[in-house]
């Protein structure tokens, strides 16, 4: 496993990722929806990896639902950084991480443009279940 750490600017939200492959083999997905474009976000995830999210002060974290409102965008409301997205189903949390918040983001592969807004709700969910971290600890 390849450990990668990250978090928001002020340190309220911290991330520990374990990736199955070297970072260079992941192509961050630059989503073309209006919300993600305004944050210049691009996402990485690994269905075979693990993700640990530690929120030190819950009162300074927030979630925002946009688009189809199925997923929750996770933000630090103290420093304003967009951490990634969460999807909860069947007692499980799936998640994807904004590559801008991880250490050595430049070690990842070339970004690819994606347009999930064109997918139906069902297609989005099945894509998230295939691509996103499914071993997620939120503390
Ligand atoms: Zn913060």
Short mmCIF file of C-alpha atoms and ligand atoms in Angstrom, two decimals:
data_model
loop_
_atom_site.label_atom_id
_atom_site.label_comp_id
_atom_site.label_asym_id
_atom_site.label_seq_id
_atom_site.Cartn_x
_atom_site.Cartn_y
_atom_site.Cartn_z
CA UNK A 1 0.00 0.00 0.00
CA UNK A 2 1.06 3.58 -0.70
CA UNK A 3 0.30 6.01 2.13
CA UNK A 4 -0.72 9.55 1.23
CA UNK A 5 -1.72 12.20 3.74
CA UNK A 6 -3.67 15.38 3.31
CA UNK A 7 -6.18 17.72 4.81
CA UNK A 8 -7.61 21.19 4.80
CA UNK A 9 -5.54 24.36 5.14
CA UNK A 10 -6.14 25.00 8.87
CA UNK A 11 -5.68 21.37 9.94
CA UNK A 12 -9.21 20.82 11.21
CA UNK A 13 -9.79 17.96 8.77
CA UNK A 14 -6.99 15.47 8.21
CA UNK A 15 -6.83 12.58 5.77
CA UNK A 16 -4.87 9.36 5.60
CA UNK A 17 -5.17 7.48 2.33
CA UNK A 18 -3.77 4.06 1.60
CA UNK A 19 -3.57 3.48 -2.14
CA UNK A 20 -3.14 0.06 -3.74
CA UNK A 21 -0.92 1.50 -6.48
CA UNK A 22 1.67 4.26 -6.83
CA UNK A 23 0.12 7.75 -7.02
CA UNK A 24 1.38 8.23 -10.59
CA UNK A 25 -1.03 5.54 -11.78
CA UNK A 26 -4.08 7.55 -10.68
CA UNK A 27 -5.50 10.19 -12.99
CA UNK A 28 -7.36 12.81 -10.95
CA UNK A 29 -10.86 13.30 -12.35
CA UNK A 30 -11.62 16.96 -13.02
CA UNK A 31 -15.41 17.18 -12.79
CA UNK A 32 -17.02 19.72 -15.09
CA UNK A 33 -20.03 20.56 -12.89
CA UNK A 34 -20.36 24.17 -11.78
CA UNK A 35 -19.66 23.37 -8.13
CA UNK A 36 -16.42 21.47 -8.78
CA UNK A 37 -15.25 24.00 -11.35
CA UNK A 38 -15.64 26.82 -8.85
CA UNK A 39 -13.37 24.88 -6.48
CA UNK A 40 -11.03 23.73 -9.29
CA UNK A 41 -11.43 20.27 -7.80
CA UNK A 42 -10.16 17.00 -9.25
CA UNK A 43 -10.76 13.71 -7.51
CA UNK A 44 -8.83 10.59 -6.66
CA UNK A 45 -10.12 7.41 -5.09
CA UNK A 46 -9.31 3.71 -4.89
CA UNK A 47 -11.91 1.02 -4.34
CA UNK A 48 -9.09 -1.25 -3.14
CA UNK A 49 -7.59 1.36 -0.84
CA UNK A 50 -8.63 2.82 2.48
CA UNK A 51 -9.41 6.34 3.64
CA UNK A 52 -9.41 7.73 7.15
CA UNK A 53 -10.97 11.16 7.72
CA UNK A 54 -10.40 12.85 11.07
CA UNK A 55 -12.42 15.92 11.88
CA UNK A 56 -11.06 17.66 14.97
CA UNK A 57 -13.92 20.11 15.40
CA UNK A 58 -17.19 18.92 13.86
CA UNK A 59 -18.70 22.39 14.31
CA UNK A 60 -16.14 23.64 11.82
CA UNK A 61 -16.98 21.13 9.14
CA UNK A 62 -19.92 21.09 6.84
CA UNK A 63 -21.50 19.21 4.02
CA UNK A 64 -23.22 20.58 0.99
CA UNK A 65 -25.42 18.71 -1.46
CA UNK A 66 -25.45 19.88 -5.06
CA UNK A 67 -26.50 18.56 -8.43
CA UNK A 68 -28.46 15.36 -7.91
CA UNK A 69 -28.02 15.84 -4.12
CA UNK A 70 -27.05 12.21 -3.66
CA UNK A 71 -23.54 12.85 -2.42
CA UNK A 72 -22.31 15.20 0.30
CA UNK A 73 -19.46 17.55 -0.49
CA UNK A 74 -17.30 17.75 2.64
CA UNK A 75 -15.82 21.14 3.48
CA UNK A 76 -13.89 22.70 6.32
CA UNK A 77 -16.07 25.66 7.21
CA UNK A 78 -13.18 27.31 9.09
CA UNK A 79 -10.69 27.62 6.22
CA UNK A 80 -13.08 26.88 3.36
CA UNK A 81 -11.24 23.99 1.74
CA UNK A 82 -13.20 21.34 -0.19
CA UNK A 83 -12.02 17.93 1.03
CA UNK A 84 -14.03 15.65 -1.24
CA UNK A 85 -17.36 13.88 -1.48
CA UNK A 86 -19.13 11.23 0.57
CA UNK A 87 -21.93 8.90 -0.36
CA UNK A 88 -23.70 6.89 2.33
CA UNK A 89 -25.62 3.73 1.48
CA UNK A 90 -26.46 0.49 3.24
CA UNK A 91 -24.63 1.58 6.39
CA UNK A 92 -21.48 2.19 4.42
CA UNK A 93 -19.57 5.32 3.43
CA UNK A 94 -18.05 5.70 -0.01
CA UNK A 95 -15.74 8.65 -0.58
CA UNK A 96 -13.56 10.43 -3.08
CA UNK A 97 -10.84 12.97 -2.27
CA UNK A 98 -10.01 16.31 -3.86
CA UNK A 99 -6.42 15.83 -5.05
CA UNK A 100 -5.72 19.51 -4.24
CA UNK A 101 -5.75 18.69 -0.52
CA UNK A 102 -3.24 15.83 -0.55
CA UNK A 103 0.50 16.08 -0.03
CA UNK A 104 2.59 15.89 -3.21
CA UNK A 105 -0.47 16.19 -5.43
CA UNK A 106 1.96 16.58 -8.35
CA UNK A 107 3.00 12.93 -7.95
CA UNK A 108 -0.37 11.84 -9.36
CA UNK A 109 -0.98 11.20 -13.05
CA UNK A 110 -2.34 13.54 -15.69
CA UNK A 111 -5.80 14.86 -14.93
CA UNK A 112 -8.71 13.67 -17.00
CA UNK A 113 -11.88 15.62 -17.66
CA UNK A 114 -15.05 13.86 -16.55
CA UNK A 115 -18.69 14.83 -16.82
CA UNK A 116 -20.69 12.80 -14.30
CA UNK A 117 -23.49 15.39 -14.45
CA UNK A 118 -24.57 13.68 -17.67
CA UNK A 119 -25.20 10.40 -15.84
CA UNK A 120 -28.50 9.29 -14.36
CA UNK A 121 -28.73 9.03 -10.57
CA UNK A 122 -28.45 5.23 -10.74
CA UNK A 123 -25.43 5.39 -13.03
CA UNK A 124 -23.73 7.87 -10.69
CA UNK A 125 -24.23 5.64 -7.69
CA UNK A 126 -22.94 2.56 -9.46
CA UNK A 127 -19.91 4.53 -10.69
CA UNK A 128 -19.15 5.72 -7.16
CA UNK A 129 -19.42 2.19 -5.81
CA UNK A 130 -16.92 1.04 -8.46
CA UNK A 131 -14.45 3.91 -8.19
CA UNK A 132 -14.59 5.48 -4.75
CA UNK A 133 -13.00 4.38 -1.52
CA UNK A 134 -15.39 1.90 0.08
CA UNK A 135 -13.30 1.37 3.18
CA UNK A 136 -13.84 4.74 4.85
CA UNK A 137 -13.41 5.61 8.50
CA UNK A 138 -14.90 8.96 9.51
CA UNK A 139 -13.89 10.07 13.00
ZN1 LIG B 1 -9.72 23.98 7.63
#
